[in-house]
XYZ file of C-alpha atoms in Angstrom:
685
model
C -48.173 -61.570 -47.591
C -49.857 -58.219 -46.637
C -52.099 -59.711 -44.096
C -49.102 -59.918 -41.888
C -48.430 -57.635 -39.120
C -45.200 -58.239 -37.518
C -43.820 -55.998 -34.692
C -44.403 -52.240 -35.396
C -40.939 -51.211 -33.535
C -38.102 -53.355 -36.175
C -36.726 -52.259 -39.380
C -37.717 -54.669 -42.072
C -35.480 -56.316 -44.306
C -35.528 -57.216 -47.983
C -36.495 -60.431 -47.013
C -38.077 -60.362 -50.095
C -37.434 -58.311 -52.918
C -41.197 -57.215 -54.434
C -43.112 -57.450 -51.404
C -43.330 -54.281 -49.435
C -43.991 -54.880 -46.011
C -46.767 -52.826 -43.648
C -46.824 -52.599 -39.992
C -49.379 -52.540 -37.510
C -48.925 -52.704 -33.946
C -46.415 -53.174 -31.402
C -44.542 -56.269 -31.345
C -45.276 -58.967 -28.387
C -42.672 -58.781 -25.841
C -40.467 -61.197 -25.764
C -38.462 -63.032 -23.434
C -35.143 -61.243 -24.282
C -34.639 -58.216 -25.416
C -33.618 -56.889 -29.094
C -31.994 -53.623 -29.377
C -33.940 -53.448 -32.811
C -36.593 -53.266 -31.025
C -35.841 -51.552 -27.904
C -34.412 -49.060 -29.361
C -37.562 -48.037 -31.166
C -36.689 -48.762 -34.817
C -39.177 -48.244 -36.863
C -40.137 -48.231 -40.417
C -39.304 -51.005 -43.023
C -36.716 -51.586 -46.084
C -38.488 -53.748 -48.850
C -36.367 -53.125 -51.883
C -33.545 -55.053 -52.180
C -30.077 -52.694 -51.390
C -29.194 -51.220 -54.200
C -26.549 -48.788 -54.772
C -27.198 -46.082 -57.618
C -24.438 -44.243 -58.839
C -25.319 -40.861 -60.659
C -22.532 -38.055 -61.124
C -25.141 -35.051 -60.342
C -25.379 -34.880 -56.551
C -29.294 -33.994 -56.490
C -29.100 -31.467 -53.956
C -26.420 -29.125 -55.247
C -28.638 -28.721 -58.696
C -29.162 -25.119 -57.824
C -25.254 -24.345 -57.181
C -24.460 -21.511 -55.260
C -21.662 -18.916 -56.598
C -19.249 -17.811 -54.145
C -16.822 -15.201 -55.177
C -13.765 -16.564 -52.713
C -13.019 -19.692 -50.959
C -11.175 -19.418 -47.705
C -9.666 -22.374 -46.344
C -8.986 -22.761 -42.310
C -6.320 -25.418 -41.345
C -7.465 -25.808 -37.721
C -4.283 -27.507 -36.193
C -3.063 -29.057 -32.945
C -0.941 -26.722 -33.005
C -0.881 -24.209 -34.934
C -3.352 -22.819 -37.013
C -4.119 -20.527 -39.838
C -6.133 -19.541 -43.071
C -5.329 -18.997 -46.955
C -7.898 -17.967 -49.621
C -8.431 -18.013 -53.290
C -10.629 -15.681 -55.506
C -13.277 -18.328 -57.944
C -11.952 -15.788 -60.873
C -8.240 -16.389 -60.321
C -8.172 -19.714 -58.814
C -4.747 -20.590 -59.298
C -3.592 -17.529 -56.975
C -3.819 -18.421 -53.334
C -3.136 -15.951 -50.441
C -1.849 -17.154 -46.999
C -3.220 -14.945 -44.350
C -1.725 -11.602 -42.866
C 1.443 -12.162 -41.131
C 0.477 -12.810 -37.293
C 1.305 -9.833 -34.475
C 3.748 -11.751 -32.223
C 6.035 -15.089 -33.226
C 8.367 -17.082 -31.645
C 12.641 -17.107 -31.573
C 13.215 -19.595 -33.627
C 9.823 -20.747 -35.082
C 9.080 -19.246 -38.383
C 5.828 -19.823 -39.241
C 3.423 -17.919 -41.497
C 0.327 -19.603 -39.214
C -0.370 -18.829 -35.449
C -0.484 -20.583 -31.962
C -3.813 -22.700 -31.548
C -4.219 -20.880 -27.998
C -7.442 -19.562 -26.585
C -7.815 -16.869 -23.869
C -11.252 -16.958 -22.028
C -11.794 -13.926 -19.745
C -12.563 -14.872 -16.050
C -16.391 -14.276 -16.868
C -15.946 -16.900 -19.804
C -15.824 -14.388 -22.931
C -13.650 -14.935 -25.659
C -10.577 -12.308 -24.995
C -7.725 -13.425 -27.894
C -6.341 -16.386 -29.655
C -3.075 -17.002 -31.109
C 0.123 -15.252 -30.090
C -1.714 -12.781 -28.884
C -3.409 -14.865 -25.970
C 0.031 -16.272 -25.301
C 1.132 -12.851 -24.535
C -1.430 -11.554 -23.166
C -1.983 -14.434 -20.676
C 1.767 -14.677 -20.024
C 2.004 -11.110 -18.802
C -0.527 -11.325 -16.087
C 0.179 -11.817 -12.388
C 0.204 -14.921 -11.333
C -2.613 -14.703 -9.209
C -4.469 -13.217 -11.387
C -3.501 -15.826 -13.974
C -5.225 -18.509 -12.400
C -8.784 -16.823 -12.648
C -8.211 -16.253 -16.409
C -9.318 -19.741 -19.007
C -6.342 -20.337 -21.327
C -6.555 -23.168 -23.986
C -3.722 -24.813 -25.848
C -3.883 -28.219 -28.273
C -7.145 -28.956 -27.962
C -7.988 -30.284 -30.967
C -6.632 -33.470 -29.750
C -9.745 -34.024 -27.490
C -12.143 -34.370 -30.335
C -9.614 -37.639 -31.616
C -9.177 -39.111 -27.908
C -12.620 -38.949 -26.921
C -14.736 -42.134 -27.771
C -18.144 -40.481 -26.494
C -17.812 -36.834 -28.477
C -21.439 -35.354 -28.102
C -22.520 -31.249 -28.258
C -21.921 -31.473 -23.891
C -17.977 -32.956 -23.932
C -15.759 -30.626 -21.933
C -12.326 -29.085 -21.789
C -10.198 -28.390 -18.947
C -8.366 -25.019 -19.295
C -4.712 -24.366 -17.814
C -6.095 -23.456 -14.218
C -7.998 -26.561 -14.120
C -11.410 -25.350 -15.004
C -13.356 -27.237 -17.447
C -15.451 -25.336 -20.247
C -17.573 -26.918 -23.693
C -15.403 -27.850 -26.182
C -18.254 -26.924 -28.693
C -17.775 -23.088 -27.355
C -13.867 -22.766 -27.672
C -14.527 -24.573 -31.336
C -16.744 -22.386 -32.138
C -15.014 -18.909 -30.210
C -12.014 -20.041 -32.893
C -13.183 -20.715 -35.885
C -15.447 -17.434 -34.842
C -12.089 -15.328 -34.758
C -10.496 -17.007 -37.814
C -14.244 -15.720 -39.372
C -13.671 -11.794 -38.928
C -10.325 -12.317 -39.461
C -10.311 -13.427 -42.886
C -13.748 -11.305 -43.717
C -11.460 -8.118 -42.417
C -9.115 -8.756 -44.340
C -10.863 -9.640 -48.145
C -13.031 -6.639 -47.198
C -9.499 -4.464 -46.695
C -8.198 -6.192 -49.924
C -11.772 -5.092 -52.091
C -12.062 -1.891 -50.256
C -15.871 -2.855 -49.519
C -17.545 -4.600 -46.794
C -17.073 -8.513 -47.472
C -20.337 -10.811 -46.875
C -19.780 -14.241 -45.115
C -22.250 -14.978 -47.775
C -19.576 -14.285 -51.007
C -17.675 -17.042 -49.142
C -17.118 -20.737 -49.005
C -15.194 -21.942 -46.211
C -13.927 -25.157 -46.034
C -12.568 -26.827 -42.782
C -9.522 -29.392 -42.718
C -9.747 -32.341 -40.110
C -7.221 -35.600 -40.132
C -8.648 -38.419 -42.352
C -8.657 -40.955 -39.319
C -11.386 -39.095 -37.665
C -14.828 -40.291 -36.737
C -18.152 -38.782 -37.906
C -18.792 -37.730 -34.557
C -15.778 -35.485 -34.516
C -16.812 -34.286 -37.828
C -19.619 -33.564 -37.475
C -18.697 -31.573 -34.142
C -16.592 -29.282 -36.530
C -19.392 -28.929 -38.276
C -21.419 -28.111 -35.434
C -19.029 -25.446 -34.027
C -18.407 -23.566 -37.595
C -22.265 -22.817 -37.221
C -22.314 -21.794 -33.991
C -19.844 -19.443 -35.336
C -21.674 -18.314 -38.501
C -19.139 -19.424 -41.124
C -22.408 -21.649 -42.433
C -25.900 -22.931 -41.180
C -27.651 -26.170 -41.357
C -30.304 -24.442 -43.824
C -26.872 -23.494 -46.494
C -24.779 -26.550 -45.281
C -23.107 -26.382 -48.515
C -21.468 -23.214 -47.710
C -19.000 -25.257 -45.607
C -16.780 -28.253 -46.510
C -15.043 -30.343 -44.765
C -11.926 -31.467 -45.783
C -9.420 -34.044 -44.812
C -6.036 -32.751 -44.152
C -3.897 -35.811 -46.175
C -6.330 -35.345 -49.088
C -5.517 -31.498 -49.354
C -1.896 -32.149 -49.029
C -2.264 -34.956 -51.726
C -4.096 -32.436 -54.013
C -1.522 -29.433 -54.007
C 1.131 -32.474 -54.123
C 0.011 -33.027 -58.063
C 0.525 -29.120 -58.389
C 4.159 -28.946 -57.471
C 7.149 -27.863 -59.552
C 10.551 -29.136 -59.010
C 12.042 -25.951 -57.607
C 9.126 -26.233 -55.108
C 10.434 -29.875 -53.164
C 13.358 -31.121 -51.649
C 14.143 -34.870 -52.619
C 15.356 -37.092 -50.254
C 17.183 -39.631 -51.814
C 18.451 -37.172 -54.755
C 20.516 -35.007 -51.905
C 22.953 -38.543 -50.884
C 23.048 -39.030 -54.451
C 25.494 -35.563 -54.941
C 28.080 -36.847 -52.603
C 27.259 -35.185 -49.456
C 25.457 -36.619 -46.791
C 21.315 -36.620 -47.219
C 21.089 -34.544 -43.735
C 23.057 -31.448 -44.914
C 21.704 -31.865 -48.132
C 18.675 -31.565 -46.570
C 19.334 -28.943 -44.050
C 20.816 -26.598 -46.336
C 17.519 -27.486 -49.042
C 15.813 -25.944 -46.294
C 17.570 -22.593 -45.443
C 17.357 -22.069 -49.007
C 13.721 -23.050 -49.461
C 12.833 -20.903 -45.990
C 15.478 -17.600 -47.329
C 12.991 -18.206 -50.936
C 9.468 -18.418 -48.330
C 10.909 -15.260 -47.084
C 11.939 -13.075 -49.764
C 7.701 -14.099 -51.099
C 6.611 -13.493 -47.918
C 5.690 -10.150 -48.653
C 3.508 -10.924 -51.190
C 2.188 -14.151 -49.220
C 0.467 -14.945 -52.728
C 1.265 -18.443 -54.038
C 1.194 -19.160 -57.966
C -0.472 -22.251 -58.422
C 0.371 -23.679 -61.746
C -2.477 -24.704 -63.782
C -0.405 -27.169 -65.000
C 0.334 -30.534 -63.343
C 3.612 -30.809 -62.242
C 6.909 -32.238 -63.330
C 6.788 -34.575 -60.997
C 3.354 -35.560 -61.748
C 4.484 -35.658 -65.283
C 6.175 -39.066 -64.262
C 3.333 -40.423 -62.842
C 1.685 -42.717 -65.250
C -2.351 -43.838 -65.259
C -2.407 -46.144 -62.171
C 0.958 -45.083 -60.081
C 0.251 -44.927 -56.430
C 1.603 -43.101 -53.948
C 1.626 -42.310 -50.287
C 0.959 -38.344 -48.319
C 2.227 -38.664 -44.647
C 0.847 -36.036 -42.792
C 2.531 -35.405 -39.976
C 1.213 -32.652 -37.582
C 0.969 -31.870 -34.209
C -1.477 -34.000 -32.720
C -2.058 -37.087 -35.281
C -0.137 -38.709 -38.388
C -2.385 -39.656 -40.941
C -1.668 -41.478 -44.039
C -3.831 -42.296 -47.391
C -2.945 -43.731 -50.001
C -4.030 -42.430 -53.814
C -3.607 -43.821 -56.977
C -3.754 -41.547 -60.564
C -6.444 -41.603 -62.668
C -5.346 -40.464 -66.171
C -6.503 -38.098 -68.170
C -8.032 -35.650 -65.682
C -5.198 -36.575 -63.024
C -8.257 -37.599 -60.663
C -7.383 -39.500 -57.917
C -8.496 -42.815 -55.884
C -8.266 -43.586 -52.823
C -6.929 -47.061 -52.434
C -6.840 -47.876 -48.841
C -8.660 -46.390 -46.153
C -7.031 -43.505 -44.441
C -4.991 -44.937 -41.076
C -2.738 -43.234 -38.907
C -2.602 -42.240 -34.885
C -1.813 -39.823 -32.240
C 1.549 -39.838 -33.519
C 2.038 -36.294 -33.871
C 5.132 -34.109 -32.716
C 2.606 -33.853 -29.260
C 4.404 -36.133 -28.155
C 7.539 -35.074 -28.020
C 6.683 -32.688 -25.837
C 4.884 -35.226 -23.438
C 8.152 -37.427 -23.870
C 9.749 -34.093 -22.208
C 7.070 -33.991 -19.360
C 7.707 -37.215 -18.747
C 11.550 -36.142 -18.431
C 11.283 -33.149 -16.212
C 8.779 -35.680 -14.043
C 11.682 -38.145 -13.415
C 14.284 -35.512 -13.109
C 11.820 -32.652 -10.454
C 9.081 -35.405 -9.135
C 5.497 -36.146 -10.680
C 4.150 -34.265 -7.927
C 6.112 -30.981 -8.201
C 5.763 -31.045 -12.119
C 1.612 -31.359 -11.109
C 1.428 -28.734 -8.586
C 3.647 -26.140 -10.763
C 1.403 -26.262 -13.391
C -1.714 -25.229 -11.742
C -0.316 -22.937 -9.601
C 1.993 -21.196 -11.773
C 0.427 -21.703 -15.167
C 1.883 -18.846 -17.154
C 5.577 -19.948 -16.763
C 4.794 -23.921 -17.639
C 3.756 -22.478 -20.785
C 7.069 -20.241 -21.571
C 8.708 -23.497 -20.132
C 7.152 -25.193 -23.591
C 7.576 -22.540 -25.808
C 11.288 -22.605 -25.296
C 11.380 -26.482 -25.502
C 9.383 -25.693 -28.576
C 12.397 -23.415 -29.845
C 15.056 -26.230 -28.895
C 12.938 -29.085 -30.426
C 13.165 -27.562 -33.991
C 17.042 -27.434 -33.348
C 17.254 -30.870 -33.029
C 19.013 -33.087 -36.016
C 20.581 -35.886 -36.715
C 24.062 -34.944 -36.982
C 24.056 -32.481 -34.262
C 26.847 -32.646 -31.739
C 26.636 -29.334 -28.905
C 23.975 -29.418 -26.596
C 20.604 -28.109 -26.651
C 19.680 -25.395 -23.814
C 16.893 -24.711 -22.225
C 15.935 -21.610 -20.293
C 14.287 -22.280 -17.335
C 11.691 -19.279 -15.992
C 12.707 -18.032 -12.562
C 9.606 -18.710 -11.447
C 10.399 -22.469 -11.681
C 13.446 -22.382 -9.807
C 12.014 -20.001 -7.103
C 8.893 -22.440 -6.334
C 11.007 -25.517 -6.707
C 12.944 -24.237 -3.916
C 9.873 -23.417 -1.657
C 8.647 -26.769 -3.036
C 11.508 -28.955 -2.003
C 13.885 -26.692 0.384
C 16.509 -27.543 -2.275
C 17.753 -26.310 -5.626
C 17.178 -27.183 -9.425
C 20.646 -28.251 -9.418
C 20.467 -30.395 -6.413
C 17.848 -32.446 -8.231
C 19.643 -32.699 -11.470
C 22.776 -34.009 -9.486
C 20.547 -35.933 -8.124
C 18.640 -37.540 -10.775
C 20.227 -40.163 -12.380
C 19.505 -38.590 -15.887
C 23.311 -38.539 -17.585
C 22.245 -36.612 -20.649
C 20.293 -33.357 -18.820
C 22.742 -30.905 -16.694
C 22.483 -27.582 -15.524
C 24.316 -24.533 -16.405
C 25.265 -21.699 -14.455
C 23.048 -19.447 -16.449
C 20.025 -21.393 -15.184
C 19.560 -23.777 -18.020
C 18.743 -27.040 -18.641
C 21.552 -28.161 -20.910
C 20.511 -31.238 -22.754
C 23.157 -33.288 -25.189
C 21.831 -34.222 -28.937
C 21.308 -37.898 -27.777
C 18.873 -36.355 -24.834
C 16.979 -34.871 -27.074
C 17.058 -37.717 -29.907
C 15.547 -40.283 -27.344
C 12.538 -37.727 -26.756
C 11.974 -38.072 -29.923
C 12.186 -41.770 -30.835
C 8.809 -43.104 -29.553
C 6.796 -40.547 -31.591
C 9.321 -41.674 -34.993
C 9.438 -45.287 -34.295
C 5.546 -44.850 -33.966
C 5.266 -43.569 -37.001
C 7.828 -45.982 -39.035
C 6.061 -48.809 -37.378
C 3.279 -47.645 -39.074
C 4.432 -46.866 -42.085
C 5.744 -50.393 -42.073
C 2.366 -52.251 -41.697
C 0.636 -50.219 -44.437
C 3.451 -50.696 -47.033
C 2.640 -54.433 -46.163
C -0.347 -54.153 -47.755
C -1.326 -56.379 -51.289
C -2.619 -52.231 -52.382
C 0.451 -50.616 -51.487
C 3.067 -53.102 -52.657
C 3.975 -50.956 -55.186
C 3.930 -47.293 -54.252
C 5.978 -44.617 -56.325
C 6.265 -41.270 -54.476
C 6.291 -40.662 -50.288
C 5.181 -37.213 -49.788
C 5.934 -35.590 -46.554
C 3.767 -32.853 -45.156
C 2.541 -31.144 -42.045
C 4.528 -29.400 -39.322
C 6.377 -32.342 -38.426
C 7.972 -33.355 -41.418
C 10.226 -30.406 -40.855
C 11.888 -31.902 -38.122
C 15.077 -33.353 -39.800
C 15.000 -36.522 -37.443
C 11.948 -37.408 -38.650
C 12.788 -37.226 -42.211
C 16.105 -39.100 -41.525
C 13.940 -42.070 -40.128
C 11.524 -42.265 -43.403
C 14.167 -42.152 -46.027
C 16.552 -44.473 -43.442
C 13.043 -47.441 -43.102
C 11.698 -46.568 -47.172
C 13.876 -44.842 -49.350
C 15.332 -48.160 -51.340
C 10.915 -48.557 -51.869
C 9.876 -45.326 -53.437
C 11.359 -41.917 -53.623
C 10.510 -39.551 -50.487
C 9.251 -35.909 -51.301
C 9.021 -32.931 -48.956
C 7.056 -29.698 -50.138
C 8.990 -26.890 -49.685
C 6.424 -24.802 -47.748
C 5.570 -27.994 -46.007
C 3.564 -26.394 -42.816
C 1.377 -24.778 -45.302
C 0.882 -27.799 -47.887
C -2.200 -28.861 -45.974
C -3.915 -25.128 -45.858
C -2.758 -24.283 -49.748
C -4.218 -28.347 -50.917
C -7.546 -27.156 -48.897
C -7.683 -23.540 -50.779
C -7.632 -26.244 -54.075
C -10.362 -28.341 -52.473
C -13.017 -26.151 -52.096
C -12.423 -24.200 -55.686
C -13.089 -27.932 -57.072
C -14.216 -30.746 -54.184
C -14.506 -32.973 -57.120
C -11.343 -33.994 -57.509
C -10.970 -37.034 -55.341
C -13.334 -39.213 -57.123
C -12.945 -42.565 -55.018
C -12.566 -43.130 -51.348
C -12.990 -45.899 -48.955
C -15.589 -46.341 -46.254
C -13.364 -46.988 -42.813
C -16.199 -48.289 -41.426
C -19.328 -50.806 -41.871
C -22.125 -48.989 -41.949
C -25.810 -50.212 -41.291
C -29.237 -50.790 -39.602
C -30.865 -52.988 -37.841
C -34.033 -54.946 -39.709
C -36.305 -58.451 -39.439
C -35.557 -60.696 -41.478
C -37.624 -64.222 -42.842
C -36.397 -66.461 -39.998
C -34.921 -69.513 -41.527
C -34.275 -73.041 -39.968
C -30.393 -73.657 -39.527
C -29.400 -70.291 -40.876
C -30.311 -68.074 -38.114
C -29.543 -69.075 -34.342
C -32.836 -69.808 -32.312
C -32.198 -66.995 -29.939
C -32.861 -64.580 -32.377
C -36.512 -65.931 -33.553
C -39.462 -63.805 -33.115
C -42.966 -64.881 -33.979
C -45.579 -62.278 -34.910
C -49.139 -63.742 -36.186
C -47.739 -67.322 -37.277
C -45.088 -65.672 -39.104
C -41.803 -66.449 -38.155
C -38.909 -63.614 -38.048
C -35.703 -62.930 -36.997
C -34.458 -59.823 -35.091
C -31.623 -58.227 -35.154
C -30.057 -58.858 -39.001
C -27.852 -56.113 -39.748
C -28.705 -54.408 -43.200
C -25.227 -53.748 -44.228
C -25.020 -50.138 -46.260
C -20.900 -50.568 -46.868
C -18.431 -52.678 -45.851
C -15.080 -50.686 -44.034
C -12.520 -50.134 -47.219
C -14.939 -50.824 -49.596
C -14.392 -47.663 -52.165
C -17.256 -45.584 -52.916
C -17.408 -43.395 -56.360
C -18.269 -39.568 -55.139
C -22.144 -39.309 -55.774
C -22.622 -42.867 -55.139
C -25.966 -43.488 -52.983
C -27.353 -46.126 -50.720
C -31.011 -46.371 -51.436
C -33.532 -48.218 -48.552
C -37.385 -47.544 -48.206
C -38.957 -47.035 -45.142
C -42.808 -46.900 -44.216
C -43.977 -45.516 -41.012
C -45.987 -48.086 -38.497
C -48.943 -45.920 -38.195
C -50.218 -42.896 -40.408
C -50.390 -40.095 -38.463
C -46.795 -40.832 -37.203
C -44.543 -38.305 -38.063
C -40.939 -39.109 -37.364
C -39.218 -41.904 -37.989
C -35.745 -42.435 -35.759
C -33.459 -45.633 -37.511
C -30.004 -46.538 -35.492
C -27.072 -46.434 -37.408
C -24.917 -49.270 -36.501
C -21.262 -49.361 -37.744
C -18.269 -51.778 -36.888
C -14.543 -52.434 -37.841
C -14.842 -55.191 -39.846
C -16.400 -56.135 -42.681
C -18.387 -59.912 -41.443
C -21.033 -58.716 -39.320
C -24.557 -60.925 -39.406
C -26.308 -59.137 -36.319
C -25.958 -55.254 -34.556
C -25.392 -57.876 -31.670
C -22.373 -58.886 -32.703
C -18.808 -58.352 -31.165
C -17.728 -54.855 -31.811
C -20.955 -53.324 -33.277
C -21.850 -50.139 -31.966
C -24.296 -47.848 -32.413
C -22.957 -44.911 -34.120
C -25.533 -42.865 -34.742
C -29.269 -42.215 -36.147
C -31.161 -41.509 -39.189
C -34.200 -39.425 -38.796
C -36.885 -38.854 -41.574
C -39.288 -35.762 -40.388
C -42.883 -36.117 -42.097
C -44.358 -33.235 -40.909
C -44.833 -30.860 -43.788
C -45.136 -33.669 -46.124
C -48.453 -35.062 -45.778
C -51.449 -33.713 -48.094
C -55.340 -34.444 -47.932
C -55.013 -37.640 -49.782
C -52.488 -39.836 -47.690
C -52.464 -42.932 -49.101
C -52.844 -45.432 -46.206
C -49.081 -46.820 -47.312
C -45.921 -44.656 -47.530
C -43.348 -45.311 -48.854
C -39.599 -42.829 -47.923
C -37.217 -43.376 -49.860
C -34.276 -42.584 -48.368
C -30.414 -42.442 -50.423
C -27.088 -42.249 -47.945
C -23.746 -40.941 -49.582
C -21.260 -42.030 -48.860
C -18.295 -41.172 -51.281
C -17.791 -37.772 -49.832
C -15.671 -36.302 -46.398
C -18.834 -36.858 -44.635
C -21.915 -38.670 -44.385
C -24.931 -37.095 -45.885
C -28.499 -37.921 -46.354
C -31.562 -36.844 -48.315
C -34.691 -38.522 -48.355
C -38.621 -38.104 -50.672
C -42.104 -39.431 -50.135
C -42.677 -41.299 -52.662
C -46.175 -40.682 -52.729
C -46.399 -37.086 -53.192
C -42.697 -36.634 -54.447
C -41.776 -34.063 -51.950
C -38.755 -34.183 -50.114
C -38.354 -34.933 -46.117
C -35.892 -33.402 -44.089
C -33.549 -36.108 -43.037
C -30.636 -36.149 -40.204
C -28.160 -38.153 -39.540
C -26.639 -37.552 -36.673
C -23.439 -39.206 -35.079
C -23.027 -36.877 -31.822
C -26.708 -36.709 -30.220
C -28.406 -40.709 -30.136
């Protein structure tokens, strides 16, 4: 067997368990081009695929100690941070009150808005950015770069790279990575300043373990992008990667929900039992909750009792629950199961969801404005009067929060003066005339210069988004793994919307108990802090995709298609075989590793680059199958590992870990037992 030297540009598959393959000169050019060869995959995988489970991650042996965990909830519409000292993990401190703030929107978080000067330098974030931008002279405002709700770009960009652009309100383009790094740097400075003030001495970044939350439905590139931005912002560094943990938003919410006491939540179905209509009680419940939070706001410290909450004590081994995290941009659904006695969590079904956040309601409002005033006008108005457009959306936001299922009186939205003025210049007639002429029944003009919307009109704006959420949940409830769910926790900023609460209750109230934590907008933030204090709390996750590499295997007549045949030195090989690391929706334990060995083609070779492929399907045979995409690279850097006596055959053993929130890889040179630098890259490949 050793004599054969098949093509150097392929990864060699586990054709035979015991054989080790050697690689020599390049493969002959074949009549067709095989991706595995043409993409320059090198090395071999002689070992049969193996899973090894080990509880301790080999990298974390020299466990770092951090004084404090700071979690940043970087949301689509609003963001914030919270922290806890590792010495007193039961106290979670939510960040200082932000300057600014909106009428009708009581929020511990700040809007995810950022302002850059005309020279593209960071100027301000949050309310400060918005207020400053708003106060600029309209002509001057056109030079400044104002960005909001930009996180969605990472979700919707199929080919995300380090060079992906964002568009500011004035139409100018900026690098997304820079904007995310500026935002994270802002949070870093705010948090360190607050910690230093509390401690009475300078707080070092090295004392902090950072946690950043992302939607569970994000793909690997978006998670890696967030990590890159955090490195650029100085939260952590590639050399000290463990200082930063990426947490999945619904998982964080799930961890916090386990700790809930009865007085910290509202159960929707109980509300109707007491002879009130459910929306009354929910309304009253929230009013009480808000009052409770307002009173506690001065302290901003939440005690998470180190006990299992009452709701949890009703759960038995194996009970299942769904967390519906509905935020500004996305809705994320996760299904967890309890494992007693420690109450560890196991993910039962891969995270699902989609872009059904409260932004959808804003988008419907924009469509309504286009219908009344014309799309051409709205587009022009956004470009020519960007600050006034922001004002209009702020006015809408506060009315949006007043929408409720049983509301009877109309909702008034103030139109900025420059809207009314610019419309007259643009069209030559008044806003009032446009409203009369448009066939939109539910929206009238009030003499105080407001759009008057009937409750039905407002509810209609919510409908498409809420319908998508309910439909998605219905699909999820059809899955056998999800059949016997006991609780549904509704969390995230959009969960405050009574219309969404009512729709979820009406659709699923007879199947499970529906529960909303009181400070629902801060649930993820607090859960992320708890996750940072104990990242091992989620023991089993599900892989959202099938991952693997392209390899060569022995050609088997009748099994392999003839066009995949490659003959080399008399041996027949099948090219492009998909060597599967892990299947979509397969459960993976924390710390579970997939092991493969690769050998450099030439002894002098210093870098091996192996392409990683992914598919949403489980059943994949070849990397050329429909739906299989190249999604990243695994790069083994052998510089510095060679010693004087390099054996003729080197075997690099690679371990990949899929059970964490991010995919990680480590590698070892078997001959020298030295660790090999390995990079797994989903952004630049």
